[in-house]
XYZ file of C-alpha atoms in Angstrom:
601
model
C 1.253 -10.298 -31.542
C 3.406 -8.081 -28.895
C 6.126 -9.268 -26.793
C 4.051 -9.319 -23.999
C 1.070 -10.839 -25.396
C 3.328 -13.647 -27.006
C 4.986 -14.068 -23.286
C 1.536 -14.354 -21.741
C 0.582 -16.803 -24.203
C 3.781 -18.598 -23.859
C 3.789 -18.859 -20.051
C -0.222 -20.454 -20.555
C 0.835 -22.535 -22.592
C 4.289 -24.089 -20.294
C 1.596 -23.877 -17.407
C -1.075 -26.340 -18.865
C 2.025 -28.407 -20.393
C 3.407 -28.598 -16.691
C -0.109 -29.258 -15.327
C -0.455 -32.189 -18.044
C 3.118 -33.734 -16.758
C 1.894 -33.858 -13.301
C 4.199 -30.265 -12.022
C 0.878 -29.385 -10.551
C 3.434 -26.829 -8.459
C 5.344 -25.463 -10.883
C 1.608 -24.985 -13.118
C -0.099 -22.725 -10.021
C 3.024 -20.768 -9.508
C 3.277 -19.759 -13.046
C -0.870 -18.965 -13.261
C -0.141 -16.997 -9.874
C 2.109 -15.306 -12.114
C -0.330 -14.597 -14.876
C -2.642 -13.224 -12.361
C -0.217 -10.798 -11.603
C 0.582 -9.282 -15.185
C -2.824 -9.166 -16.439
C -3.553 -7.251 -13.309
C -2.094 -4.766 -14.583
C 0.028 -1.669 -13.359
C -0.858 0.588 -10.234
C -0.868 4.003 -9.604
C -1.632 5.715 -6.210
C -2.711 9.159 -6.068
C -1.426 11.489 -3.490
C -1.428 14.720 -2.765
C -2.800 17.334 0.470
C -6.393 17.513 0.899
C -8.660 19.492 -1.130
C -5.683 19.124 -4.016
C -8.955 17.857 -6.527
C -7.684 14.191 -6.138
C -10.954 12.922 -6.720
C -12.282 15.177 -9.137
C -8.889 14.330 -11.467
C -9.842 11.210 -11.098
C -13.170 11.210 -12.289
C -11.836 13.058 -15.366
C -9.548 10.572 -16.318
C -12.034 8.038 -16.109
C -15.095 10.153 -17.924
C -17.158 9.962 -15.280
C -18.010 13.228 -13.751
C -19.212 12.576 -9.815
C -17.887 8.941 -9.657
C -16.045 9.758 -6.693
C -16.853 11.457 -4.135
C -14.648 14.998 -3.632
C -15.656 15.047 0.074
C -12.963 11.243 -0.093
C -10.049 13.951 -0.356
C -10.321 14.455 3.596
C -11.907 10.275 4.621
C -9.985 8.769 6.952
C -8.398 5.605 6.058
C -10.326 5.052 3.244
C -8.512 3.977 -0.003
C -10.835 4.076 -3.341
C -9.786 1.969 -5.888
C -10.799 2.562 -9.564
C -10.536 -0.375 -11.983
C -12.118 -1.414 -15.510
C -15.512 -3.314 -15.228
C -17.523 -3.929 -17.721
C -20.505 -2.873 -15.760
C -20.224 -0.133 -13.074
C -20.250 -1.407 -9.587
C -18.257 -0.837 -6.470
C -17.262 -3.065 -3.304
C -16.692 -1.956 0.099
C -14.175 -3.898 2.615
C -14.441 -3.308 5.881
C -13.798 -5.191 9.662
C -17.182 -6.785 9.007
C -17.005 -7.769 5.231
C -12.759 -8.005 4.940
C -13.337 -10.349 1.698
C -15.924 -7.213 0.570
C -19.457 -6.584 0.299
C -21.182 -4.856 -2.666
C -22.468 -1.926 -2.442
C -24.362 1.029 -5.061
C -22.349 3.683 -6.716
C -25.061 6.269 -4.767
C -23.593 4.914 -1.284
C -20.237 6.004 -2.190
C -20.342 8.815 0.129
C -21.638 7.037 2.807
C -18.504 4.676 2.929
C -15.479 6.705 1.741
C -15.957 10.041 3.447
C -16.521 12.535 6.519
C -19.601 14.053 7.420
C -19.752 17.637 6.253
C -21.781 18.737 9.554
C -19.904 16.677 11.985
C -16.243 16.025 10.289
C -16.555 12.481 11.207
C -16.411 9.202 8.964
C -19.994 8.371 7.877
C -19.283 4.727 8.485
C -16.541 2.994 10.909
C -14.433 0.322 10.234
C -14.189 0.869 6.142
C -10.575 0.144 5.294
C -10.869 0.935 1.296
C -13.768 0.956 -1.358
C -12.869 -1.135 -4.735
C -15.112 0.734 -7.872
C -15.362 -0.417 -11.533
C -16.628 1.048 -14.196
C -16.319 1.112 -18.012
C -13.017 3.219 -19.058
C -10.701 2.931 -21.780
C -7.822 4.595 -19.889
C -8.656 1.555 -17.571
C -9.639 -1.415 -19.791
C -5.195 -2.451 -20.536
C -5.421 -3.231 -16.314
C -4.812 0.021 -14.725
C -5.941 0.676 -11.410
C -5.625 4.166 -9.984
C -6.277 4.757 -5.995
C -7.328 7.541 -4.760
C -5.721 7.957 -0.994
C -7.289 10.279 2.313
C -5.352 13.756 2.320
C -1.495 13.475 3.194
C -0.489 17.232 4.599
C -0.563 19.329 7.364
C -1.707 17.337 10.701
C -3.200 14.094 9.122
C 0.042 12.407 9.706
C -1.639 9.175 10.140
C -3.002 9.104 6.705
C 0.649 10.061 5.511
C 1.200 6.346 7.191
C -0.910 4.513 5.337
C -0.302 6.013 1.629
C 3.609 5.565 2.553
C 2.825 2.009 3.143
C 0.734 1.932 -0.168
C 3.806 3.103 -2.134
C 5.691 -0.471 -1.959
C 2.742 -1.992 -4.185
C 2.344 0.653 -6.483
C 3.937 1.075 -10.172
C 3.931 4.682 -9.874
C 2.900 8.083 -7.821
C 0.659 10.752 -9.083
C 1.577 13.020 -6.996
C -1.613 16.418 -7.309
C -1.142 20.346 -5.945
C -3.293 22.821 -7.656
C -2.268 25.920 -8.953
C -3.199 28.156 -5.678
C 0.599 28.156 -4.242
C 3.834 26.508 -4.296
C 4.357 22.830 -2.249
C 3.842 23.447 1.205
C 6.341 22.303 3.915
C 4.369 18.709 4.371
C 4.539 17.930 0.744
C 8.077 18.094 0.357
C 8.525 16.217 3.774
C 6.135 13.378 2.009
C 7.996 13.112 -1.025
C 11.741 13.288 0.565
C 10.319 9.994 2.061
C 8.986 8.475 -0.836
C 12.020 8.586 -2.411
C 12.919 5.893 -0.866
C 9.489 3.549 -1.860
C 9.009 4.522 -5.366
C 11.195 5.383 -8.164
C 8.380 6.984 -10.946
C 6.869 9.750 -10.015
C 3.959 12.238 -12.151
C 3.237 15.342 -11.003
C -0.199 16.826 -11.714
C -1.000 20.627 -11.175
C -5.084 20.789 -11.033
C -7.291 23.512 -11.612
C -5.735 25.141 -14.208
C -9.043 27.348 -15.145
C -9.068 28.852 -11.639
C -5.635 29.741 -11.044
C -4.406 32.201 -13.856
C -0.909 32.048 -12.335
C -0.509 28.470 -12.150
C 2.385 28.572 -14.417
C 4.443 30.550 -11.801
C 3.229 28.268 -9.297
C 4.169 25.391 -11.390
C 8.053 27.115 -11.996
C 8.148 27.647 -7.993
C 7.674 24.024 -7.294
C 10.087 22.514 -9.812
C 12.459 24.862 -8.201
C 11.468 23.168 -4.778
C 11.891 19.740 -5.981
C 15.364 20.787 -6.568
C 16.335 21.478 -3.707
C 14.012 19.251 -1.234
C 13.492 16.586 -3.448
C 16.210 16.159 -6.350
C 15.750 13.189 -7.194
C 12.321 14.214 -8.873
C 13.998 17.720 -10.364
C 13.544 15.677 -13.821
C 10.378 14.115 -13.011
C 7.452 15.096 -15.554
C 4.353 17.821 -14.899
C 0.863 18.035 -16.218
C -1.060 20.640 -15.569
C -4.721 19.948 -15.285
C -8.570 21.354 -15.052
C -10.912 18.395 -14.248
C -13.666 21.336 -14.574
C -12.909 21.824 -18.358
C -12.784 17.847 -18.897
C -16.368 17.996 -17.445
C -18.016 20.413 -19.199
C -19.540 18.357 -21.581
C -16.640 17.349 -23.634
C -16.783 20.936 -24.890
C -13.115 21.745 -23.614
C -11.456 18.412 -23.192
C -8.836 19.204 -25.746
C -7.575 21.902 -23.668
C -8.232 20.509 -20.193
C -4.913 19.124 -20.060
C -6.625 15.393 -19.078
C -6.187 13.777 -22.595
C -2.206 14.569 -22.409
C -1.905 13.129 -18.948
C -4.289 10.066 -19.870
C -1.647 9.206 -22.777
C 1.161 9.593 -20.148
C -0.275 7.005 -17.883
C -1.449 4.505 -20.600
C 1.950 4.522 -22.533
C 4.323 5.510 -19.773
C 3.562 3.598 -16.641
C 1.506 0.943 -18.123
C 3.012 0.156 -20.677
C 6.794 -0.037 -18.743
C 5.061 -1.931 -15.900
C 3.340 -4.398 -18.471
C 6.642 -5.095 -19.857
C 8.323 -5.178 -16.408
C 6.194 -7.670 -15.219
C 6.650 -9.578 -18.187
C 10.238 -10.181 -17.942
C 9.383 -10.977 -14.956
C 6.923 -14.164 -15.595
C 9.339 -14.779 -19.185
C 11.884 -15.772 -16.585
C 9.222 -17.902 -14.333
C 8.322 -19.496 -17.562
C 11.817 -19.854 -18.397
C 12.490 -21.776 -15.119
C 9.565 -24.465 -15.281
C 10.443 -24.975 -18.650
C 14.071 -25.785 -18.079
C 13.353 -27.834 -15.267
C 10.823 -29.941 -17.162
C 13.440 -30.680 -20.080
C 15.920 -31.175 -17.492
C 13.513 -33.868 -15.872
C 13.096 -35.651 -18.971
C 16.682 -35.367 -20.605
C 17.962 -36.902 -17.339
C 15.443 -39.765 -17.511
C 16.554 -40.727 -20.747
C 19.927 -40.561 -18.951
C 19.085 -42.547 -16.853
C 17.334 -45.477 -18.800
C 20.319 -45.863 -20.985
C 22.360 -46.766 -18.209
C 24.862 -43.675 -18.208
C 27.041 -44.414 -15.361
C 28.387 -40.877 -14.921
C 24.604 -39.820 -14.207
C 24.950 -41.807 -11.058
C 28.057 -40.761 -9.744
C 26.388 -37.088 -10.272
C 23.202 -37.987 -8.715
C 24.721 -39.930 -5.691
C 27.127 -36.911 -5.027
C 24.395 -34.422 -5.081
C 22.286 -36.971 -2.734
C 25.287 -36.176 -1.034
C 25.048 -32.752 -0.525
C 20.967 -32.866 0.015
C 21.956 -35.001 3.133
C 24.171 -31.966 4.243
C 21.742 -29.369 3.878
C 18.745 -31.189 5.585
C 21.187 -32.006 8.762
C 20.191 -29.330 11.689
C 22.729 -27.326 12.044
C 22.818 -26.813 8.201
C 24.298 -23.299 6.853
C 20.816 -22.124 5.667
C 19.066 -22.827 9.035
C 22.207 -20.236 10.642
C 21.247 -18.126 7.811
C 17.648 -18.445 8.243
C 17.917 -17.689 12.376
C 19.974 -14.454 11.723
C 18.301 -13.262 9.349
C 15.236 -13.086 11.121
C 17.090 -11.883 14.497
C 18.262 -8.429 12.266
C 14.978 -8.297 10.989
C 13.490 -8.439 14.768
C 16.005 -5.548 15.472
C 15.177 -3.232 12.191
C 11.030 -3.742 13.071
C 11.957 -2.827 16.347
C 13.371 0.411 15.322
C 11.365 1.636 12.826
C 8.069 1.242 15.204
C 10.057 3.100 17.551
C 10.439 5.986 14.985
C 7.596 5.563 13.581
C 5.380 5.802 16.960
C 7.356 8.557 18.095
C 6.648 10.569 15.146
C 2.794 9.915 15.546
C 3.073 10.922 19.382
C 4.518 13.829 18.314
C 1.939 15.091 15.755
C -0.852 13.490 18.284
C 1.173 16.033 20.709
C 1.386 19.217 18.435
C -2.059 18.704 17.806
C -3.465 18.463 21.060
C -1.728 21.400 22.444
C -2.744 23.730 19.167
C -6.216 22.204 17.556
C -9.208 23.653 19.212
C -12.056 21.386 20.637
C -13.769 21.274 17.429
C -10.468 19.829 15.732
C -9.478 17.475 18.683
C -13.153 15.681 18.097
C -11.573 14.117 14.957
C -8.484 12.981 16.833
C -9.294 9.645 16.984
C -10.205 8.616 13.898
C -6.385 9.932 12.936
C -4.682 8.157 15.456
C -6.456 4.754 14.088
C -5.325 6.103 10.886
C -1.883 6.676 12.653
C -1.596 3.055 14.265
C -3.023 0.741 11.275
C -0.230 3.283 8.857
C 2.462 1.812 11.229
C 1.470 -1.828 11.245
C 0.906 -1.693 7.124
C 4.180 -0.402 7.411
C 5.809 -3.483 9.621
C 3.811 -5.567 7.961
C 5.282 -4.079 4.437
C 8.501 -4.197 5.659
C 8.741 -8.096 7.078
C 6.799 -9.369 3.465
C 10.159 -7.069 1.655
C 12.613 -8.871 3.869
C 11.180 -12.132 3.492
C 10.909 -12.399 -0.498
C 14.515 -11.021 -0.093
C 15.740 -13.743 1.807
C 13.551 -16.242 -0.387
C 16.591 -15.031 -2.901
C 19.015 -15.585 -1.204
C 18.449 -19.188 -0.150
C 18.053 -19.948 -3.640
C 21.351 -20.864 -3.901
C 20.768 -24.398 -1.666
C 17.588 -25.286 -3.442
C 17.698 -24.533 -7.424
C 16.664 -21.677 -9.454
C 13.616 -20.856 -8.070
C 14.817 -20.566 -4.375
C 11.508 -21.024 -1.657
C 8.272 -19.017 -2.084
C 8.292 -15.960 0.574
C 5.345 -17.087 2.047
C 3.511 -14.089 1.831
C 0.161 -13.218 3.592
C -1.670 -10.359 5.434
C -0.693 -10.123 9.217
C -3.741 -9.922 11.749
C -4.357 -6.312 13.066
C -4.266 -7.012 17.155
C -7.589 -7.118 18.110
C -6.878 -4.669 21.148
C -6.131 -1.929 18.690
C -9.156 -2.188 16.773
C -12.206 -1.605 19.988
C -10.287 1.683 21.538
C -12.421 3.722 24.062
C -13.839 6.727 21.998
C -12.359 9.825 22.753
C -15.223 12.000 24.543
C -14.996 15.477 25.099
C -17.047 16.848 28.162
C -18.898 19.916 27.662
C -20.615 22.032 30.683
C -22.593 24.399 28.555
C -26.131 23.196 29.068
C -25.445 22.360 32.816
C -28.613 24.244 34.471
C -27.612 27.557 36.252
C -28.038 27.670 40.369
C -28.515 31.396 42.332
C -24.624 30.889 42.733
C -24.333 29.898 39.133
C -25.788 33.184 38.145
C -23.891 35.349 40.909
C -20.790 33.538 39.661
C -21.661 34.509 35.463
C -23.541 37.840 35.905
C -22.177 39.762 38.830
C -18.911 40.571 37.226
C -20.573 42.799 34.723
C -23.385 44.198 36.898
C -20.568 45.111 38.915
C -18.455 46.815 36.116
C -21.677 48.443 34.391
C -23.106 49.921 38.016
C -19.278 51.056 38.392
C -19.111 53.089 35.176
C -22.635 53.915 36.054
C -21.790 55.585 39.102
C -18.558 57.269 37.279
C -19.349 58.838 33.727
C -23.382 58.074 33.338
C -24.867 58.887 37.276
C -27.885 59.876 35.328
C -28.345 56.298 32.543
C -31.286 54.506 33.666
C -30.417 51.927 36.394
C -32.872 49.286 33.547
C -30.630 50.055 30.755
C -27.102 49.556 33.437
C -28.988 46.304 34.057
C -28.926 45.325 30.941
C -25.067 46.576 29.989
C -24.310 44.850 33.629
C -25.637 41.775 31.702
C -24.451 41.737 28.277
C -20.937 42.310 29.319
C -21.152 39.587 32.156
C -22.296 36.828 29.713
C -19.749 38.064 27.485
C -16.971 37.724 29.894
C -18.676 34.006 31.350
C -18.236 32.765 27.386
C -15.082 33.198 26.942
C -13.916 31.978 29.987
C -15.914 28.689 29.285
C -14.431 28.683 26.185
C -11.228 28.731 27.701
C -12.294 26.235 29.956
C -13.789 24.055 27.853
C -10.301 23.899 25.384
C -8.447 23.566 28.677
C -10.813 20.679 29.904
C -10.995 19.409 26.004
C -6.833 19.173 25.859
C -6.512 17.362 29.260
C -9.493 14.316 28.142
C -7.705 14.333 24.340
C -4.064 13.850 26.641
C -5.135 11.124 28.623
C -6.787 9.573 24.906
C -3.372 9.932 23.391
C -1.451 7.966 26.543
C -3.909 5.364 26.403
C -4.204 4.814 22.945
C -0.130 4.479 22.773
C -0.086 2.649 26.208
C -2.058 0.413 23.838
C 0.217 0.472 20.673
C 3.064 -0.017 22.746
C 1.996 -3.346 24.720
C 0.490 -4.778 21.440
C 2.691 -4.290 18.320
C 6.084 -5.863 19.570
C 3.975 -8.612 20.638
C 2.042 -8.947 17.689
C 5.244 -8.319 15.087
C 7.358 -11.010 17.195
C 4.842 -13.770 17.409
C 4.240 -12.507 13.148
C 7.941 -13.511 13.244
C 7.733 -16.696 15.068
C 4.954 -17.796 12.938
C 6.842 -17.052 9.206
C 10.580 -18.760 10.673
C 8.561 -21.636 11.313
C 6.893 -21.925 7.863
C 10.286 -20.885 6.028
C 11.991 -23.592 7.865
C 8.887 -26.326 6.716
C 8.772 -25.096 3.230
C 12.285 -25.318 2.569
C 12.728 -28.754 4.458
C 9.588 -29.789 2.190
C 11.622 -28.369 -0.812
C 14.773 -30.282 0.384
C 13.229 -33.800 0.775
C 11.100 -33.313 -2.583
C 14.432 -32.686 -4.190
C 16.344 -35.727 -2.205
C 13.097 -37.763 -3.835
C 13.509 -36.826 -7.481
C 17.383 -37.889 -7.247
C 16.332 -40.881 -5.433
C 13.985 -41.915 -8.459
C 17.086 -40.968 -10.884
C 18.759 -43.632 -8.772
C 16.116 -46.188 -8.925
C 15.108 -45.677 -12.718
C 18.669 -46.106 -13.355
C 18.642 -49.388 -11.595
C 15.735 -50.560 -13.191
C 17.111 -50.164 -16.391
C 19.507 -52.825 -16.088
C 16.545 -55.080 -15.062
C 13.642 -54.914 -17.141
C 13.428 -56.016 -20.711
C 14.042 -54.406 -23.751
C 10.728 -53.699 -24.884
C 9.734 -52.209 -21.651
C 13.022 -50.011 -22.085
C 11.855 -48.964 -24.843
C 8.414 -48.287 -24.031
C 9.856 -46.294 -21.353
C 12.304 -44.119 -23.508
C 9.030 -43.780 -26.048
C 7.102 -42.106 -22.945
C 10.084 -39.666 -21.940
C 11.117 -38.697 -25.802
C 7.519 -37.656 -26.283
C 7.472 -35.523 -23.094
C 10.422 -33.770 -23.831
C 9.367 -32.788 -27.294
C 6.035 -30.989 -25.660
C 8.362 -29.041 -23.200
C 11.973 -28.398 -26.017
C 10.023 -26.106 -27.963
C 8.450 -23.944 -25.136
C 11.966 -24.252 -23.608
C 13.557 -22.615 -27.202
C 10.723 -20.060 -27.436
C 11.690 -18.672 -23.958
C 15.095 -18.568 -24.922
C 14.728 -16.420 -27.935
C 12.265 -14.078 -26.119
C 15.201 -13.593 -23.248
C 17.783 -12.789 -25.967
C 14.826 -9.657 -27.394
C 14.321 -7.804 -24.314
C 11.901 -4.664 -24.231
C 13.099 -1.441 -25.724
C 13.053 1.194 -22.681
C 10.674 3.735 -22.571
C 11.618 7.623 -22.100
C 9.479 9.339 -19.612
C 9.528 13.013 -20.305
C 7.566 16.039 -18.960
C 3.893 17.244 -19.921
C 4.661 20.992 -19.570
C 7.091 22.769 -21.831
């Protein structure tokens, strides 16, 4: 058995002991826990549209056409591939937020654009879950495949930034076409400060001959942009290979970059999260011996157990008054919290204004159609960013209160933040368009007389003896010619001003509802850390009150019932010593650290 298996076990076992001693608490926080590590590690992949996300993907997994490649350009639209036993996939959306299940064939149809219209297929789709039969997958690990990051998508950017705080590691794919673009290195400067291991993936290997220069080029750019990844591993990649019937897997690069995942991330985040529910385990099972060795304390009468209990009554009495130390704590911490939500919507809103800016003045009216669906991209990026950021400064402070309850400290409370309904029904941006208005006499005066006037002219100049039919028709042709472009020009003009008063309105919106929405988020989580860590106090103050009492009652009852009593607590403790000793000996054998080292000589 591994370390980790023998921890899982371990921490099963000191669940369904606790469960069995009535720590019906301390049992669902530790299965919570268990949840957690046989979920296995996460890996979100990243990279500029049209970088072969999906198609890598699908290689990794052995299934060629599982995802669609047209999801390397969906907005908002997170795919997440796990183990099943049977293939199947589940789409959440506004509608369906607990999911709905849905055919592998209707993939397309809920995780990317249109390729006639560049519009989503399907609103209101916030991520696609998909499981299928893998052994890179069947350990627990989940890859997710996120909506293009570069160039002007900067509200997907948002959204896979926000991603990174869940995630084990970043796969981070460019393809072998040129080195990382200006975008790319902006991205990952940021997500330096999210996610500490990073994988680099070059893709299509077979198409670009020179994708080993590339590949030198952009190590030399991490160095300078991004040095904190200078060291970071490379694979290069060609999903096509994989695919073509097993014939050139060996040298498709995908079986090299499989291992790396399986043995590097997994494998660390597997043991990770093991230390990490060794040391729950660790904590239930030293407060159950605790429980038991003081009851025996206490029903032999030991008189320094009550001056110890009555002194720590003492101090429960202290920290349950209202202007306790932790409530001070509590109130400050959440008014520089207020303060550092306050400025990073600030930043983080004026950055989106500004790409929503850039791209209005420079996107034609083709590209402005699609603005929109990037701004919701845009807005619901910054809120899983807030939202991210308040659940991080809540577990932190969860730690450190711990010092006024026990080892264990208060739960952080944590649990998804409602999107304000305002932001989610915004007008659709509608761009006129006077082409097929019908054409009056003064209409056709207006789009044809310019070029009769210049084809009679030159007429009349250098050909007095052309046909006055064929001038006609010159007079025409160049008058039409001269009417498109200026409703071309009038059309982008008219196009920018509509997509202008879209962008005010949409952050007219954003800013009325998300300092609302974050504050009252606030108000709501003070007032639950302030009941679960009175409940905490009092349940505390209870268990030294019964110390008290059963110490009392020991003088009182009669020997037999003593003894009876002492039976009952002996033979709980021995169910709980051992689990208590097994935990210790696993804490003194931690995990040997793995080295994570490149893919490309």
């Amino acid at each position: 058995m591994t370390r980790e298996h023998e921890i899982v076990d371990l921490a099963d076992g000191i669940a369904t002991v606790a469960e069995r001693l009535g720590s019906a608490g301390d049992a669902a926080s530790l299965r919570d826990e268990l949840v957690r590590v046989r979920t296995g590690a996460t890996v979100v992949v990243v990279g500029e549209k049209k970088r072969g996300k999906s198609s890598l993907i699908n290689a990794l997994v052995g299934r060629a056409g599982l995802l669609p490649v047209e999801a390397d350009v969906a907005t908002t639209v997170h795919l997440v591939v796990r183990h099943a036993a049977e293939p199947n996939a589940i789409a959440f959306t506004e509608e369906h937020p607990d999911g709905i299940p849905i055919g592998l064939d209707d993939l397309p149809a809920y995780a990317s654009l249109d390729p006639v219209t560049g519009r989503v297929r399907r609103g209101g789709v916030r991520s696609v879950e998909v499981g299928v039969p893998s052994d890179l997958l069947a350990s627990g690990l989940m890859l997710i495949d996120t909506p293009g990051v570069g160039g002007l998508v900067a509200g997907h950017a948002a959204i896979t930034m926000a991603t990174l705080h869940a995630a084990d590691a970043l796969m981070f794919v460019v393809n072998g076409s040129g080195e990382l673009t200006a975008s790319e290195c902006r991205f990952l400067q940021r997500a330096t400060e999210r996610i500490a291991t990073v994988i680099f993936v070059l893709t299509q290997t077979d198409k670009y001959p020179s994708w080993r220069d590339t590949l030198a080029a952009n190590r030399e750019l991490l160095a300078r942009h991004a040095p904190r990844y200078a060291d970071a591993p490379w694979f290069a990649a060609s999903a096509r290979k994989a695919g073509a019937g097993g014939r050139h897997l060996a040298d498709s690069g995908v079986p090299e970059l499989a291992d790396a995942l399986q043995a590097r991330v997994a494998g660390r985040a597997d043991e990770l999260r093991s230390d990490n529910l060794l040391q729950s385990a660790y904590i239930v099972a030293r407060r159950l011996v605790d429980q038991y060795e003081v009851r025996l304390r206490a029903l032999a009468g030991d008189e320094e157990l009550v001056r110890s209990t009555e002194r720590q009554r003492a101090g429960l009495l202290e920290l349950q008054a209202a202007d306790a130390a932790w409530r001070r704590q509590l109130a400050d911490h959440f008014k520089k919290l207020d303060g550092q939500l306050r400025l990073t919507y600030q930043r983080l809103a004026a950055d989106l204004r500004d790409a929503a800016d850039y791209r209005v003045l420079h996107a034609d009216p083709y590209e402005l159609a699609t603005l929109a669906d990037d701004l919701d991209a845009g807005m619901r990026g910054i809120w899983m960013q807030l939202e991210s950021t308040i659940e991080q400064n809540l577990a932190e402070l969860a730690g450190q209160l711990a010092w006024a309850f026990d080892e264990q400290g208060v739960d952080a409370l944590s649990r998804t933040i409602a999107y304000p309904e305002r932001l989610r029904d915004l007008p659709p941006l509608v761009i006129g368009d006077n082409t097929g208005a019908p054409l009056t006499p003064i209409h056709m005066v207006e789009r044809y007389g310019p070029g009769m006037s210049i084809a009679f002219a030159l007429g009349h100049i250098v050909l007095s003896s052309v046909n006055p039919l064929l001038l006609l028709g010159l007079g025409g042709f160049i008058g039409h010619s001269i009417h498109k472009q200026r409703a071309a020009r009038e059309h982008a003009a008219q196009a920018r001003v509509e997509a202008q008063r879209f962008v005010q309105s949409v952050f007219r919106e954003l800013g009325t509802e998300v300092p609302v929405a974050v504050s009252q988020a606030l108000e709501e989580r003070i007032t639950l850390f302030d009941g679960a860590l009175s409940a905490k106090l009092a349940a505390r103050r209870g268990e030294l009150e019964q110390t008290l009492a059963e110490s009392a009652a020991a003088r009182n009852i009669s020997a037999a019932e003593l003894a009876q009593a002492r039976t009952e607590a002996e033979q709980r403790l021995a169910l709980v010593r051992p689990l208590l000793e097994r935990c210790l000996r696993l804490l003194s054998y931690p995990a040997a650290p793995h080295a994570l080292t490149s893919g490309v000589q």
